[in-house]
Coordinates of N, CA and C in Angstrom, one line a residue:
Chain A
X224 N -11.1 -6.3 27.3 CA -11.9 -5.1 27.8 C -11.0 -4.3 28.7
X225 N -11.0 -3.1 28.5 CA -10.2 -2.2 29.4 C -11.0 -2.0 30.7
X226 N -10.2 -2.0 31.8 CA -10.9 -1.8 33.0 C -10.8 -0.4 33.4
X227 N -11.9 0.3 33.6 CA -11.9 1.7 34.0 C -12.6 1.8 35.3
X228 N -11.8 2.0 36.3 CA -12.4 2.1 37.7 C -11.8 3.3 38.3
X229 N -12.6 4.1 39.1 CA -12.1 5.3 39.7 C -11.3 5.0 40.9
X230 N -11.6 3.9 41.6 CA -10.9 3.5 42.8 C -10.5 2.1 42.8
X231 N -9.4 1.8 43.5 CA -9.0 0.3 43.5 C -10.2 -0.5 44.0
X232 N -10.1 -1.8 43.6 CA -11.3 -2.7 43.9 C -11.3 -3.0 45.4
X233 N -10.2 -3.2 46.0 CA -10.2 -3.6 47.4 C -9.6 -2.5 48.3
X234 N -10.3 -2.3 49.4 CA -9.7 -1.3 50.3 C -10.0 0.1 49.8
X235 N -9.2 1.1 50.2 CA -9.4 2.5 49.8 C -10.1 3.3 50.8
X236 N -10.9 2.6 51.6 CA -11.6 3.3 52.7 C -11.0 2.6 54.0
X237 N -10.7 3.5 55.0 CA -10.0 2.9 56.2 C -10.8 1.9 56.9
X238 N -12.1 2.1 57.0 CA -12.9 1.1 57.7 C -13.9 0.3 56.8
X239 N -13.5 0.3 55.6 CA -14.4 -0.3 54.6 C -14.0 -1.8 54.4
X240 N -14.7 -2.7 55.0 CA -14.4 -4.1 54.8 C -15.1 -4.7 53.7
X241 N -16.1 -4.0 53.1 CA -16.9 -4.4 52.0 C -16.0 -4.5 50.7
X242 N -15.9 -5.6 50.1 CA -15.1 -5.7 48.9 C -16.0 -5.5 47.7
X243 N -15.5 -4.9 46.7 CA -16.2 -4.7 45.5 C -15.9 -5.7 44.4
X244 N -16.8 -5.8 43.5 CA -16.6 -6.6 42.3 C -16.7 -5.7 41.1
X245 N -15.9 -5.9 40.1 CA -16.0 -5.2 38.9 C -16.6 -6.1 37.9
X246 N -17.8 -5.8 37.4 CA -18.6 -6.8 36.6 C -19.0 -6.2 35.3
X247 N -18.9 -7.0 34.3 CA -19.5 -6.7 33.0 C -20.4 -7.9 32.6
X248 N -21.5 -7.5 32.0 CA -22.5 -8.5 31.5 C -22.5 -8.5 30.0
X249 N -22.1 -9.7 29.4 CA -22.1 -9.8 28.0 C -23.3 -10.6 27.4
X250 N -24.1 -9.9 26.6 CA -25.3 -10.6 26.1 C -25.2 -10.5 24.6
X251 N -26.1 -11.3 23.9 CA -26.1 -11.2 22.5 C -26.5 -9.8 21.9
X252 N -27.1 -9.0 22.8 CA -27.5 -7.7 22.3 C -26.6 -6.6 22.8
X253 N -25.5 -6.9 23.3 CA -24.6 -5.9 23.8 C -24.0 -6.2 25.1
X254 N -23.2 -5.2 25.6 CA -22.4 -5.4 26.8 C -22.9 -4.3 27.8
X255 N -23.0 -4.7 29.1 CA -23.4 -3.8 30.2 C -22.2 -3.7 31.1
X256 N -21.7 -2.5 31.6 CA -22.4 -1.3 31.2 C -22.1 -0.8 29.8
X257 N -20.9 -1.1 29.3 CA -20.6 -0.8 27.9 C -19.3 -1.6 27.6
X258 N -18.8 -1.4 26.3 CA -17.7 -2.1 25.9 C -16.4 -1.8 26.6
X259 N -16.3 -0.7 27.2 CA -15.0 -0.3 27.8 C -14.9 -0.3 29.3
X260 N -16.1 -0.5 29.9 CA -16.1 -0.3 31.4 C -16.6 -1.5 32.1
X261 N -16.3 -1.6 33.4 CA -17.0 -2.5 34.3 C -17.8 -1.7 35.2
X262 N -18.8 -2.3 35.8 CA -19.5 -1.6 36.9 C -19.1 -2.2 38.2
X263 N -18.8 -1.3 39.1 CA -18.4 -1.7 40.5 C -19.6 -2.0 41.3
X264 N -19.7 -3.2 41.9 CA -20.8 -3.5 42.8 C -20.2 -4.2 44.1
X265 N -21.0 -4.1 45.1 CA -20.6 -4.8 46.4 C -20.7 -6.3 46.2
X266 N -19.9 -7.0 47.0 CA -19.9 -8.5 46.9 C -21.2 -9.0 47.4
X267 N -21.9 -8.2 48.2 CA -23.2 -8.7 48.8 C -24.4 -8.3 47.8
X268 N -24.1 -7.8 46.7 CA -25.1 -7.5 45.7 C -25.6 -8.8 45.1
X269 N -27.0 -8.9 45.0 CA -27.5 -10.1 44.3 C -27.3 -10.0 42.8
X270 N -26.9 -11.1 42.2 CA -26.5 -11.0 40.8 C -27.7 -10.6 40.0
X271 N -28.9 -11.0 40.3 CA -30.0 -10.6 39.5 C -30.2 -9.1 39.4
X272 N -29.8 -8.4 40.4 CA -29.9 -6.9 40.3 C -29.1 -6.4 39.2
X273 N -27.9 -6.9 39.0 CA -27.1 -6.4 37.9 C -27.7 -6.9 36.5
X274 N -28.2 -8.1 36.5 CA -28.8 -8.6 35.3 C -30.0 -7.8 34.9
X275 N -30.8 -7.4 35.9 CA -31.9 -6.6 35.6 C -31.5 -5.2 35.0
X276 N -30.4 -4.7 35.6 CA -29.9 -3.4 35.1 C -29.4 -3.5 33.7
X277 N -28.8 -4.6 33.4 CA -28.3 -4.9 32.0 C -29.5 -5.0 31.1
X278 N -30.5 -5.7 31.5 CA -31.7 -5.9 30.7 C -32.4 -4.6 30.4
X279 N -32.4 -3.7 31.4 CA -33.0 -2.4 31.1 C -32.2 -1.6 30.2
X280 N -30.9 -1.5 30.4 CA -30.1 -0.7 29.5 C -30.1 -1.3 28.0
X281 N -30.1 -2.6 27.9 CA -30.0 -3.2 26.6 C -31.3 -3.5 26.0
X282 N -32.4 -3.0 26.7 CA -33.8 -3.2 26.3 C -34.1 -4.6 26.0
X283 N -33.8 -5.5 26.9 CA -34.1 -6.9 26.8 C -35.4 -7.1 27.6
X284 N -36.4 -7.6 27.0 CA -37.7 -7.7 27.6 C -38.1 -9.1 28.0
X285 N -37.5 -10.1 27.4 CA -37.8 -11.5 27.7 C -36.6 -12.3 28.0
X286 N -36.2 -12.3 29.2 CA -35.0 -13.1 29.6 C -35.3 -14.2 30.6
X287 N -36.5 -14.6 30.7 CA -36.9 -15.5 31.8 C -36.2 -16.8 31.7
X288 N -35.8 -17.2 30.4 CA -35.1 -18.5 30.3 C -33.7 -18.3 30.0
X289 N -33.1 -17.2 30.3 CA -31.7 -17.0 30.0 C -30.9 -17.5 31.2
X290 N -29.6 -17.8 30.9 CA -28.8 -18.4 31.9 C -27.5 -17.5 32.0
X291 N -27.1 -17.2 33.2 CA -25.9 -16.5 33.5 C -24.7 -17.5 33.8
X292 N -23.6 -17.2 33.2 CA -22.4 -18.1 33.5 C -21.2 -17.2 33.8
X293 N -20.3 -17.7 34.6 CA -19.0 -17.1 34.8 C -18.0 -18.2 34.4
X294 N -17.3 -18.0 33.4 CA -16.4 -19.1 32.9 C -17.4 -20.2 32.4
X295 N -17.1 -21.4 32.9 CA -17.9 -22.6 32.5 C -19.0 -22.8 33.5
X296 N -19.1 -22.0 34.5 CA -20.0 -22.3 35.7 C -21.3 -21.5 35.5
X297 N -22.4 -22.2 35.7 CA -23.7 -21.6 35.7 C -24.0 -21.0 37.1
X298 N -24.5 -19.8 37.1 CA -24.7 -19.0 38.3 C -26.2 -19.1 38.7
X299 N -26.3 -19.0 40.0 CA -27.7 -18.8 40.6 C -27.9 -17.3 40.8
X300 N -28.8 -16.8 40.0 CA -29.0 -15.3 39.9 C -29.5 -14.8 41.2
X301 N -30.1 -15.6 42.0 CA -30.7 -15.1 43.3 C -29.7 -15.0 44.4
X302 N -28.5 -15.5 44.1 CA -27.5 -15.4 45.2 C -26.6 -14.2 44.9
X303 N -25.8 -13.9 45.9 CA -24.9 -12.7 45.8 C -23.6 -13.1 45.1
X304 N -22.9 -12.1 44.7 CA -21.6 -12.4 44.1 C -20.7 -13.1 45.1
X305 N -20.8 -12.8 46.4 CA -20.0 -13.5 47.4 C -20.4 -14.9 47.5
X306 N -21.7 -15.2 47.5 CA -22.2 -16.5 47.7 C -21.8 -17.4 46.5
X307 N -21.7 -16.7 45.3 CA -21.3 -17.5 44.1 C -19.7 -17.5 43.9
X308 N -19.0 -17.0 45.0 CA -17.6 -17.0 45.0 C -17.0 -16.2 43.8
X309 N -17.7 -15.1 43.5 CA -17.2 -14.2 42.5 C -16.5 -13.0 43.1
X310 N -15.3 -12.7 42.7 CA -14.6 -11.5 43.2 C -13.7 -11.0 42.1
X311 N -13.2 -9.8 42.4 CA -12.3 -9.1 41.5 C -13.0 -8.7 40.2
X312 N -12.5 -9.0 39.1 CA -13.1 -8.7 37.8 C -13.9 -9.9 37.3
X313 N -15.1 -9.7 37.0 CA -16.0 -10.7 36.6 C -16.7 -10.4 35.3
X314 N -16.6 -11.3 34.3 CA -17.4 -11.2 33.1 C -18.5 -12.3 33.2
X315 N -19.7 -11.8 33.1 CA -20.9 -12.7 33.1 C -21.4 -12.9 31.7
X316 N -21.4 -14.1 31.3 CA -22.0 -14.4 29.9 C -23.5 -14.7 30.2
X317 N -24.4 -14.0 29.5 CA -25.8 -14.1 29.8 C -26.6 -14.2 28.5
X318 N -27.2 -15.4 28.3 CA -28.0 -15.6 27.1 C -28.9 -16.7 27.3
X319 N -29.7 -17.0 26.3 CA -30.7 -18.0 26.3 C -30.0 -19.4 26.4
X320 N -30.6 -20.3 27.1 CA -30.1 -21.6 27.2 C -30.2 -22.4 25.9
X321 N -29.2 -23.1 25.5 CA -29.3 -23.9 24.3 C -30.4 -24.9 24.5
X322 N -31.2 -25.1 23.5 CA -32.3 -26.1 23.7 C -32.7 -26.7 22.3
X323 N -33.4 -27.7 22.4 CA -33.9 -28.4 21.2 C -33.9 -29.9 21.3
X324 N -33.8 -30.5 20.2 CA -33.9 -32.0 20.3 C -32.7 -32.6 20.9
X325 N -31.5 -32.2 20.4 CA -30.3 -32.9 20.9 C -30.1 -34.2 20.3
X326 N -28.9 -34.7 20.4 CA -28.6 -36.0 19.8 C -29.3 -37.2 20.4
X327 N -29.7 -37.0 21.6 CA -30.5 -38.1 22.3 C -31.9 -37.8 22.4
X328 N -32.3 -36.7 21.8 CA -33.7 -36.3 21.8 C -34.5 -36.8 20.6
X329 N -35.5 -36.0 20.3 CA -36.4 -36.5 19.2 C -35.7 -36.6 17.9
X330 N -34.7 -35.9 17.6 CA -34.0 -36.0 16.3 C -33.4 -37.4 16.2
X331 N -33.1 -38.0 17.3 CA -32.5 -39.4 17.2 C -33.4 -40.4 16.7
X332 N -34.7 -40.2 16.8 CA -35.7 -41.2 16.5 C -35.7 -41.6 15.0
X333 N -35.2 -40.6 14.2 CA -35.2 -40.9 12.7 C -34.0 -41.6 12.2
X334 N -33.0 -41.8 13.1 CA -31.7 -42.3 12.6 C -31.5 -43.7 13.2
Chain B
X238 N -36.8 -14.4 1.0 CA -36.6 -13.0 1.3 C -35.6 -12.4 0.4
X239 N -35.8 -11.3 -0.1 CA -34.9 -10.6 -1.0 C -33.7 -10.2 -0.2
X240 N -32.5 -10.2 -0.9 CA -31.3 -9.9 -0.3 C -31.3 -8.5 0.3
X241 N -32.0 -7.6 -0.4 CA -32.1 -6.2 0.1 C -32.7 -6.1 1.5
X242 N -33.5 -7.1 1.8 CA -34.0 -7.1 3.2 C -33.2 -7.9 4.1
X243 N -32.7 -9.0 3.6 CA -31.9 -9.9 4.5 C -30.6 -9.3 4.9
X244 N -29.9 -8.7 4.0 CA -28.6 -8.2 4.2 C -28.6 -7.2 5.4
X245 N -29.4 -6.1 5.4 CA -29.4 -5.2 6.6 C -29.7 -5.9 7.9
X246 N -30.6 -6.9 7.8 CA -31.0 -7.6 9.0 C -29.7 -8.4 9.5
X247 N -29.0 -9.0 8.6 CA -27.8 -9.7 9.0 C -26.7 -8.8 9.5
X248 N -26.5 -7.7 8.9 CA -25.4 -6.8 9.3 C -25.7 -6.1 10.6
X249 N -27.0 -5.8 10.9 CA -27.4 -5.3 12.2 C -27.1 -6.3 13.3
X250 N -27.5 -7.5 13.0 CA -27.3 -8.6 14.0 C -25.8 -8.9 14.3
X251 N -25.0 -9.1 13.3 CA -23.7 -9.5 13.6 C -22.8 -8.4 14.1
X252 N -23.2 -7.2 14.0 CA -22.5 -6.1 14.6 C -22.3 -6.2 16.1
X253 N -23.3 -6.9 16.7 CA -23.2 -7.1 18.2 C -22.0 -8.1 18.6
X254 N -21.5 -8.8 17.6 CA -20.3 -9.7 17.9 C -19.1 -8.8 17.7
X255 N -18.8 -7.9 18.7 CA -17.6 -7.1 18.5 C -16.4 -7.8 19.1
X256 N -15.3 -7.1 19.1 CA -14.0 -7.7 19.5 C -14.0 -8.1 21.0
X257 N -14.7 -7.2 21.8 CA -14.8 -7.5 23.2 C -15.5 -8.8 23.5
X258 N -16.7 -8.9 22.8 CA -17.5 -10.1 22.9 C -16.8 -11.3 22.5
X259 N -16.2 -11.2 21.3 CA -15.5 -12.4 20.7 C -14.3 -12.8 21.7
X260 N -13.6 -11.9 22.2 CA -12.5 -12.3 23.1 C -13.0 -12.9 24.3
X261 N -14.0 -12.4 24.9 CA -14.6 -13.0 26.1 C -15.1 -14.4 26.0
X262 N -15.6 -14.7 24.8 CA -16.2 -16.0 24.5 C -15.1 -16.9 23.9
X263 N -13.9 -16.4 23.7 CA -12.8 -17.2 23.1 C -13.1 -17.5 21.6
X264 N -13.6 -16.6 20.9 CA -14.0 -16.8 19.5 C -13.1 -16.0 18.6
X265 N -12.8 -16.6 17.4 CA -12.1 -15.9 16.4 C -13.0 -15.8 15.2
X266 N -13.3 -14.6 14.8 CA -14.2 -14.3 13.7 C -13.4 -14.4 12.4
X267 N -13.7 -15.5 11.6 CA -13.0 -15.7 10.3 C -13.6 -15.0 9.2
X268 N -14.9 -14.8 9.2 CA -15.6 -14.1 8.2 C -17.0 -13.6 8.7
X269 N -17.3 -12.4 8.3 CA -18.5 -11.8 8.8 C -19.0 -10.9 7.6
X270 N -19.4 -11.5 6.6 CA -19.9 -10.8 5.4 C -21.2 -11.5 4.9
X271 N -22.2 -10.8 4.7 CA -23.5 -11.4 4.3 C -23.3 -12.4 3.2
X272 N -23.8 -13.6 3.3 CA -24.7 -14.1 4.4 C -24.0 -15.0 5.4
X273 N -22.6 -14.9 5.5 CA -21.8 -15.8 6.2 C -21.3 -15.2 7.5
X274 N -21.5 -15.9 8.6 CA -20.8 -15.7 9.9 C -20.0 -16.9 10.2
X275 N -18.7 -16.8 10.2 CA -17.8 -18.0 10.3 C -16.9 -17.7 11.5
X276 N -17.0 -18.5 12.5 CA -16.1 -18.3 13.7 C -15.5 -19.6 14.2
X277 N -14.4 -19.5 14.8 CA -13.7 -20.6 15.4 C -13.8 -20.5 16.9
X278 N -14.2 -21.5 17.6 CA -14.3 -21.6 19.0 C -13.0 -22.1 19.6
X279 N -12.3 -21.3 20.3 CA -11.0 -21.8 20.9 C -11.4 -22.5 22.2
X280 N -11.1 -23.8 22.2 CA -11.5 -24.6 23.4 C -10.6 -25.8 23.4
X281 N -10.8 -26.6 24.4 CA -10.0 -27.9 24.5 C -10.1 -28.6 23.2
X282 N -11.3 -28.7 22.6 CA -11.4 -29.2 21.3 C -12.0 -28.1 20.4
X283 N -11.2 -27.5 19.6 CA -11.6 -26.3 18.8 C -12.7 -26.7 17.8
X284 N -13.5 -25.8 17.5 CA -14.6 -26.0 16.5 C -14.8 -24.8 15.7
X285 N -15.0 -25.0 14.4 CA -15.3 -23.9 13.5 C -16.8 -24.0 13.1
X286 N -17.5 -22.9 13.3 CA -18.9 -22.9 12.9 C -19.1 -21.9 11.8
X287 N -19.9 -22.4 10.8 CA -20.1 -21.5 9.6 C -21.6 -21.4 9.5
X288 N -22.1 -20.2 9.8 CA -23.5 -19.9 9.8 C -23.8 -19.2 8.5
X289 N -24.8 -19.7 7.7 CA -25.2 -19.1 6.5 C -26.6 -18.7 6.6
X290 N -26.9 -17.4 6.5 CA -28.2 -16.8 6.7 C -28.7 -16.0 5.5
X291 N -28.9 -16.7 4.5 CA -29.4 -16.1 3.2 C -30.7 -15.3 3.4
X292 N -31.5 -15.8 4.2 CA -32.9 -15.3 4.3 C -33.2 -14.8 5.7
X293 N -32.2 -14.2 6.3 CA -32.4 -13.8 7.7 C -33.3 -12.5 7.8
X294 N -34.3 -12.5 8.6 CA -34.5 -13.5 9.6 C -35.9 -14.2 9.3
X295 N -36.2 -14.3 8.0 CA -37.4 -15.1 7.7 C -37.1 -16.5 7.9
X296 N -35.9 -16.9 7.7 CA -35.5 -18.3 8.0 C -34.3 -18.3 8.9
X297 N -34.1 -19.3 9.8 CA -33.0 -19.4 10.6 C -31.7 -19.8 9.8
X298 N -30.6 -19.5 10.4 CA -29.3 -19.8 9.7 C -29.1 -21.3 9.6
X299 N -28.4 -21.8 8.5 CA -27.9 -23.1 8.4 C -26.5 -23.1 9.1
X300 N -26.2 -24.1 9.9 CA -25.0 -24.1 10.7 C -24.2 -25.3 10.3
X301 N -23.0 -25.1 9.8 CA -22.1 -26.1 9.5 C -21.0 -26.3 10.5
X302 N -20.6 -27.6 10.7 CA -19.5 -27.9 11.7 C -18.2 -28.3 11.0
X303 N -17.2 -27.6 11.4 CA -15.9 -27.8 10.7 C -14.7 -27.9 11.7
X304 N -13.6 -28.5 11.2 CA -12.4 -28.3 11.9 C -11.9 -26.9 11.8
X305 N -11.0 -26.5 12.6 CA -10.4 -25.1 12.5 C -9.9 -24.8 11.1
X306 N -9.4 -25.8 10.4 CA -8.8 -25.5 9.1 C -9.9 -25.4 8.0
X307 N -11.1 -25.5 8.4 CA -12.2 -25.3 7.4 C -12.7 -26.6 6.8
X308 N -12.0 -27.7 7.0 CA -12.5 -29.0 6.5 C -13.6 -29.5 7.4
X309 N -14.4 -30.4 6.8 CA -15.6 -30.9 7.6 C -15.1 -31.5 8.9
X310 N -15.9 -31.4 9.9 CA -15.5 -31.8 11.3 C -15.2 -33.3 11.3
X311 N -14.1 -33.7 11.8 CA -13.7 -35.1 12.0 C -13.7 -35.4 13.5
X312 N -13.7 -36.7 13.8 CA -13.7 -37.1 15.2 C -15.1 -37.3 15.6
X313 N -15.3 -37.8 16.8 CA -16.6 -38.1 17.3 C -17.4 -36.8 17.5
X314 N -18.7 -36.9 17.2 CA -19.6 -35.8 17.5 C -20.0 -36.0 19.0
X315 N -19.9 -35.0 19.8 CA -19.9 -35.3 21.3 C -21.3 -35.5 21.8
X316 N -22.3 -35.2 21.1 CA -23.7 -35.3 21.7 C -24.2 -34.0 22.1
X317 N -25.1 -34.0 23.1 CA -25.8 -32.8 23.5 C -26.6 -32.3 22.3
X318 N -26.4 -31.0 21.9 CA -27.1 -30.5 20.8 C -26.4 -30.8 19.5
X319 N -25.3 -31.5 19.5 CA -24.5 -31.9 18.3 C -24.9 -33.3 17.9
X320 N -25.4 -33.4 16.8 CA -26.0 -34.7 16.3 C -25.1 -35.2 15.2
X321 N -24.7 -36.5 15.3 CA -23.9 -37.1 14.2 C -24.5 -37.2 12.9
X322 N -25.9 -37.1 12.8 CA -26.6 -37.2 11.6 C -26.6 -38.6 11.0
X323 N -26.7 -38.7 9.7 CA -26.8 -37.6 8.7 C -28.1 -36.9 8.7
X324 N -28.1 -35.6 8.6 CA -29.3 -34.8 8.5 C -30.0 -35.2 7.2
X325 N -31.3 -35.4 7.2 CA -32.0 -35.8 6.0 C -31.9 -34.8 4.8
X326 N -31.6 -33.6 5.1 CA -31.5 -32.6 4.1 C -30.1 -32.3 3.6
X327 N -29.1 -32.4 4.5 CA -27.7 -32.1 4.2 C -26.8 -33.3 4.1
X328 N -27.3 -34.4 4.8 CA -26.4 -35.6 4.8 C -25.3 -35.5 5.7
X329 N -25.3 -34.4 6.6 CA -24.1 -34.2 7.4 C -24.5 -34.2 8.9
X330 N -23.5 -34.2 9.8 CA -23.8 -33.9 11.2 C -24.4 -32.5 11.3
X331 N -25.1 -32.3 12.4 CA -25.8 -31.0 12.5 C -26.0 -30.6 13.9
X332 N -26.4 -29.4 14.1 CA -26.8 -28.8 15.4 C -28.3 -29.0 15.5
X333 N -28.7 -29.9 16.5 CA -30.1 -30.1 16.7 C -30.5 -29.2 17.8
X334 N -30.7 -27.9 17.5 CA -31.1 -26.9 18.4 C -32.0 -25.9 17.8
X335 N -33.1 -25.5 18.5 CA -34.0 -24.5 17.9 C -33.1 -23.2 17.5
X336 N -33.4 -22.7 16.4 CA -32.7 -21.6 15.9 C -31.7 -21.9 14.7
X337 N -31.6 -23.2 14.4 CA -30.9 -23.6 13.3 C -31.8 -24.2 12.2
X338 N -31.4 -23.9 11.0 CA -32.2 -24.4 9.8 C -32.4 -25.9 9.9
X339 N -31.3 -26.6 10.3 CA -31.3 -28.0 10.3 C -32.3 -28.6 11.3
X340 N -32.5 -27.9 12.4 CA -33.5 -28.3 13.4 C -34.9 -28.1 12.9
X341 N -35.1 -26.9 12.4 CA -36.5 -26.6 12.0 C -37.0 -27.3 10.7
X342 N -36.0 -27.8 9.9 CA -36.4 -28.6 8.7 C -36.3 -30.1 8.9
X343 N -36.0 -30.5 10.1 CA -35.9 -31.9 10.5 C -37.3 -32.4 10.7
X344 N -37.6 -33.6 10.2 CA -38.9 -34.2 10.3 C -39.4 -34.3 11.7
X345 N -38.5 -34.4 12.7 CA -39.0 -34.5 14.0 C -39.4 -33.2 14.6
X346 N -39.2 -32.1 13.9 CA -39.4 -30.8 14.5 C -40.3 -29.9 13.6
X347 N -40.9 -30.5 12.7 CA -41.7 -29.6 11.8 C -42.9 -28.9 12.5
X348 N -43.2 -29.4 13.7 CA -44.3 -28.8 14.5 C -43.7 -27.7 15.4
X349 N -42.4 -27.5 15.3 CA -41.8 -26.4 16.1 C -41.2 -25.4 15.2
X350 N -42.0 -24.5 14.7 CA -41.6 -23.6 13.6 C -40.7 -22.5 14.1
X351 N -39.9 -22.0 13.2 CA -39.0 -20.9 13.5 C -39.8 -19.7 13.9
X352 N -41.0 -19.6 13.4 CA -41.8 -18.4 13.7 C -42.1 -18.2 15.2
X353 N -42.0 -19.3 16.0 CA -42.1 -19.3 17.4 C -41.0 -18.5 18.1
X354 N -39.9 -18.5 17.4 CA -38.7 -17.9 18.1 C -38.2 -16.7 17.4
X355 N -38.6 -16.5 16.2 CA -38.1 -15.3 15.4 C -38.4 -14.0 16.1
X356 N -37.4 -13.2 16.3 CA -37.6 -11.9 16.9 C -37.5 -11.9 18.4
X357 N -37.4 -13.1 19.0 CA -37.2 -13.1 20.5 C -35.9 -12.6 20.9
X358 N -35.8 -12.0 22.1 CA -34.6 -11.6 22.7 C -33.7 -12.9 22.8
X359 N -32.5 -12.8 22.3 CA -31.5 -13.9 22.4 C -31.6 -14.9 21.3
X360 N -32.5 -14.6 20.3 CA -32.6 -15.5 19.2 C -32.2 -14.9 17.9
X361 N -31.4 -13.8 18.0 CA -30.7 -13.3 16.8 C -29.5 -14.2 16.4
X362 N -28.8 -13.8 15.4 CA -27.7 -14.6 14.9 C -26.6 -14.8 16.0
X363 N -26.3 -13.7 16.7 CA -25.3 -13.8 17.8 C -25.8 -14.6 18.9
X364 N -27.1 -14.5 19.2 CA -27.7 -15.3 20.3 C -27.6 -16.7 20.0
X365 N -28.0 -17.1 18.8 CA -27.9 -18.5 18.4 C -26.5 -19.0 18.4
X366 N -25.6 -18.2 17.9 CA -24.2 -18.6 17.9 C -23.7 -18.8 19.4
X367 N -24.0 -17.9 20.3 CA -23.5 -18.1 21.6 C -24.1 -19.3 22.3
X368 N -25.3 -19.6 22.0 CA -25.9 -20.9 22.5 C -25.2 -22.1 22.0
X369 N -24.8 -22.1 20.8 CA -24.1 -23.3 20.2 C -22.7 -23.3 20.8
X370 N -22.1 -22.2 21.0 CA -20.7 -22.1 21.5 C -20.8 -22.7 23.0
X371 N -21.7 -22.2 23.7 CA -21.8 -22.7 25.1 C -22.1 -24.2 25.2
X372 N -23.0 -24.7 24.3 CA -23.2 -26.1 24.2 C -22.0 -26.9 23.9
X373 N -21.2 -26.4 23.0 CA -19.9 -27.1 22.7 C -18.9 -27.1 23.8
X374 N -18.8 -26.0 24.5 CA -17.9 -25.9 25.7 C -18.4 -26.8 26.8
X375 N -19.7 -26.9 27.0 CA -20.2 -27.8 28.0 C -19.9 -29.3 27.7
X376 N -20.1 -29.6 26.5 CA -20.0 -31.1 26.2 C -18.6 -31.5 25.9
X377 N -17.7 -30.6 25.6 CA -16.3 -31.0 25.3 C -15.3 -30.6 26.3
X378 N -15.7 -30.2 27.5 CA -14.7 -29.7 28.5 C -14.1 -30.9 29.2

């Protein structure tokens, strides 16, 4: 993904101690904000705010059981980017949690 | 479902798996032509998934597990949503997860029909694929 940002991520304002995060949300229905860009948000932004914006743009109406991950790590959507130790360029994978019987679940009963 | 109906459904769905998405998830798309979506998951233990969706989306896709070279998956089946089988219908290991044909045709899940999930956000072909990919990454890391 090409990063298109109008200003550098860190600094740029003499008294601006607030760091920004460049975030993209990748879902099964598309990418927010789009395939070529990241959205700049403050570190103190709550992750859910960005997920809600992604849902609105991608017209997702039922994401109650979706899970957001950064790399292999599951995120707490109610926390901020800073609280989840996310900085710089962040790609959030957001989709439904895998579910079903599983090898130790009800499928196993027949074997 | 007639191919004339299933094919456009398939093509619309798999279009969401673009190059950016594939790269971010560490996927290599080997084939993406109706009715087959075939991808390799680049991971500590690579996995090739072959989804066959002849009747999409009246029926969920059948999902096959393979080594990256396309031969049937060898080595231990790690658990989680990955079941060593044999599946009563295919005789093979399978993905025991809602959204796969092997799950919904399994005797243990006949009361959990595909109709409950069909059309839901995140239960398209790419959504099902990403759930399986995440399941593999979690269990084999």
